[in-house]
Amino acid sequence: MGKAPITDVPSGVIPDGRPAAPHGLQVLAVTGLPEFRPGDDLAGAIAAAAPWIVDGDVLVVTSKAVSKTEGRLVRSPTDPGAREEFRRHLIDTETVRLVAQMGRTKIVENRLGIIAAAAGVDASNVRLDEIALLPEDPDASAAGLVREFAARGRRIGVVITDTQGRAWRNGVTDVAIGAAGVRVLEDHRGGVDDFGNELVVTQVGLGDEIAAAGDLVKGKLAGVPVAVIRGLDAPGVPEDGPAPSDHLAAALLRPYEEDLFRLGTDLSIAQGRKEAVLLRRTVRQFTGERVDDAVLARCIGIALTAPAPHHTRPVRFVLVREHRQALLQAMAAQWESDLAGDGWDDERIARRTARGQILNEATEVVIPFVTGEGRHDYPDDRRRQAERTMFTVAGGAAVQALLVALAAEGIGSAWISSTIFAPVVVRSVLSLPEDWEPLGAIGIGHPHESLSARPPFDPADGMLIR
């Protein structure tokens, strides 16, 4: 197939394809592209919109355009809260390793080996009922575009990009996640600079530089998903044999065992776990946003690892939903009766009970119990009381573990002692055995204000040495 004539060349482009300035580069936007949908011909649309593309040009294509045409769109709820929760579910699905987390923001390694926020799962620049995943194999997608243009008589390179933040620096930039037909990693190791110094570790991430350059004309809100870099003289894909490894974006991914910061990453996770303990605080105001059942179950599973006597598992957590209103009303009635028995008048009782609305306003209510499972029945009161205390302490350890696990997920909680004062009422409403002792109640929900770590107390205030 012969080369198509070069027409409609953007301003500043010399018709024979040479850059306007000697030894320079041009970055050109490809405008007039449609809103891509699954099954669309991406290469054909680019070729039609930019017939001025010439041999050696490099197409810089946003991954979103590739994902759309390859059908990497997932149907999503349109309610904002439900959509965000579904997005987080997709992030967990695409994640193979948690690298770092602060609040609900996760930096993870995804299935492609890319380390980025949210595993590349993106709800921007798509319809409100869809969420986009990254292409399944961006290098293969890039190679496909190179071959499509080769069939049209054009020798080009392709870099597929995604937007990422960078450690220790503000702002996001585009990076290469797929490539073909152009070198993306230039290795200067073993070379000598002008001063006679041998370069030992220098490798240049050309793919990321190309991606960032292309984004200068694509932008985040301009609706331009494709740019052309002219002046690199991309070699294209070889007709026979595999592509050189430094032409694949996979070459830009540093293996975990070679990562100079992996120890810092591991320590940051440990530090994050320590911080979660300090994030735990009593939250009294919740947004009303639904708490993911899977997250709640995961936190309860963590809590159940708390130590317990005699190799038993005496702690149970009851998620109260169907009987929640009945339970809270019965407990309120018990509370009012107790206060009246203490000689309080109706006005004082009303003021006091009005302050105890946290469980009513929480998104979920969980009641921890310690059962009689595995408890020894000693013949004397001293050891019977010690046994009871021991099991209560085990229950308290599990409660604290749950509160900390929730805080690590960015979820607020409030431990309320109320059920301890109404055990018979609680067991009756929830139809539970008589040896189940409630250890308060936990109001759970997304906090109205983000959790923030507080400094630990001075141990001198609560630590004695004898």
Short mmCIF file of C-alpha atoms in Angstrom, two decimals, residues 4-15 28-31 46-54 154 228 230:
data_model
loop_
_atom_site.label_atom_id
_atom_site.label_comp_id
_atom_site.label_asym_id
_atom_site.label_seq_id
_atom_site.Cartn_x
_atom_site.Cartn_y
_atom_site.Cartn_z
CA ALA A 4 -1.23 8.54 1.73
CA PRO A 5 -0.62 12.14 0.72
CA ILE A 6 0.27 14.51 3.53
CA THR A 7 -2.51 17.04 3.84
CA ASP A 8 -3.95 19.40 6.44
CA VAL A 9 -0.61 19.72 8.21
CA PRO A 10 -0.81 21.71 11.48
CA SER A 11 0.79 25.13 11.49
CA GLY A 12 4.59 25.00 11.83
CA VAL A 13 5.00 21.51 10.40
CA ILE A 14 7.21 21.24 7.33
CA PRO A 15 5.41 19.05 4.74
CA LEU A 28 1.24 18.18 17.91
CA ALA A 29 -2.33 17.65 19.09
CA VAL A 30 -4.62 15.35 17.13
CA THR A 31 -7.97 17.12 17.17
CA ILE A 46 -6.48 8.71 14.35
CA ALA A 47 -5.40 8.22 10.73
CA ALA A 48 -8.51 10.05 9.48
CA ALA A 49 -8.06 12.95 11.92
CA ALA A 50 -4.31 13.26 11.30
CA PRO A 51 -3.50 12.35 7.68
CA TRP A 52 -0.33 14.41 8.13
CA ILE A 53 1.32 11.68 10.27
CA VAL A 54 4.64 10.64 8.65
CA ARG A 154 3.30 4.60 7.93
CA VAL A 228 2.13 13.25 17.94
CA ARG A 230 7.88 14.45 15.69
#
